[in-house]
Amino acid sequence: MKLSLIGYFSGYPHTAPRRLELELAAPSLLGQVLTGLGIPLDEVHLAAVNGELVDLQTAVVQPGDVVKIFPAMDGG
């Protein structure tokens, strides 16, 4: 799974890469994957899997998926 973090997520270190490639052993809930990476789910405003907006709580991601997550606000 390829994951792009767009904008600012407070629970995720600023020194961490903004694009990650993750090995998934099996289909997984997107929310659980993000939680495992330390990304606060309450800061995710939009999530897209393979270019389609998805519900963060019910979306299932699989190996090879392209995921982008966006916070509610960026900048200031």
Short mmCIF file of C-alpha atoms in Angstrom, two decimals:
data_model
loop_
_atom_site.label_atom_id
_atom_site.label_comp_id
_atom_site.label_asym_id
_atom_site.label_seq_id
_atom_site.Cartn_x
_atom_site.Cartn_y
_atom_site.Cartn_z
CA MET A 1 0.00 0.00 0.00
CA LYS A 2 1.29 3.46 -0.86
CA LEU A 3 0.29 6.15 1.64
CA SER A 4 0.62 9.92 1.15
CA LEU A 5 0.15 12.24 4.11
CA ILE A 6 -1.09 15.61 2.91
CA GLY A 7 -0.71 18.51 5.35
CA TYR A 8 -0.10 18.40 9.08
CA PHE A 9 -0.92 15.59 11.52
CA SER A 10 0.06 16.39 15.12
CA GLY A 11 0.60 12.82 16.26
CA TYR A 12 2.93 12.04 13.41
CA PRO A 13 6.56 13.23 13.67
CA HIS A 14 7.50 16.06 11.31
CA THR A 15 10.71 14.21 10.50
CA ALA A 16 8.78 11.18 9.24
CA PRO A 17 8.43 10.70 5.50
CA ARG A 18 5.22 12.07 3.98
CA ARG A 19 5.02 9.18 1.51
CA LEU A 20 5.26 5.65 2.79
CA GLU A 21 5.13 2.25 1.23
CA LEU A 22 3.67 -0.33 3.59
CA GLU A 23 3.59 -4.08 3.27
CA LEU A 24 0.15 -5.43 4.13
CA ALA A 25 -0.12 -9.15 4.83
CA ALA A 26 -3.87 -9.10 4.23
CA PRO A 27 -6.70 -6.61 3.62
CA SER A 28 -6.91 -4.26 6.61
CA LEU A 29 -9.15 -1.50 7.91
CA LEU A 30 -7.64 1.84 6.94
CA GLY A 31 -8.37 3.31 10.38
CA GLN A 32 -6.40 0.53 12.06
CA VAL A 33 -3.44 0.99 9.70
CA LEU A 34 -3.32 4.73 10.42
CA THR A 35 -3.69 4.21 14.18
CA GLY A 36 -0.81 1.74 14.06
CA LEU A 37 1.34 4.45 12.44
CA GLY A 38 0.47 6.95 15.20
CA ILE A 39 -1.74 9.13 13.00
CA PRO A 40 -4.63 10.59 15.04
CA LEU A 41 -7.88 9.59 13.31
CA ASP A 42 -9.72 12.64 14.64
CA GLU A 43 -7.40 14.81 12.53
CA VAL A 44 -8.15 13.00 9.26
CA HIS A 45 -10.79 14.98 7.38
CA LEU A 46 -10.73 13.14 4.05
CA ALA A 47 -9.34 9.81 2.94
CA ALA A 48 -9.06 8.54 -0.63
CA VAL A 49 -8.22 5.03 -1.78
CA ASN A 50 -7.27 4.65 -5.44
CA GLY A 51 -8.71 8.11 -6.12
CA GLU A 52 -12.11 7.48 -4.49
CA LEU A 53 -13.22 9.14 -1.26
CA VAL A 54 -13.85 6.56 1.46
CA ASP A 55 -15.19 6.39 4.99
CA LEU A 56 -12.20 6.17 7.30
CA GLN A 57 -13.90 3.79 9.74
CA THR A 58 -15.09 1.21 7.19
CA ALA A 59 -12.59 1.42 4.31
CA VAL A 60 -10.56 -1.71 3.69
CA VAL A 61 -7.14 -1.34 2.08
CA GLN A 62 -5.22 -4.02 0.26
CA PRO A 63 -1.68 -4.50 -0.99
CA GLY A 64 -1.13 -2.24 -4.00
CA ASP A 65 -3.73 0.38 -3.01
CA VAL A 66 -2.82 4.07 -3.23
CA VAL A 67 -4.08 6.01 -0.19
CA LYS A 68 -4.07 9.75 0.49
CA ILE A 69 -5.20 11.33 3.73
CA PHE A 70 -5.93 14.99 4.33
CA PRO A 71 -6.36 17.01 7.55
CA ALA A 72 -9.24 19.44 8.03
CA MET A 73 -6.92 22.45 7.84
CA ASP A 74 -3.43 23.02 6.56
CA GLY A 75 -1.28 26.06 7.15
CA GLY A 76 -2.26 29.07 9.13
#
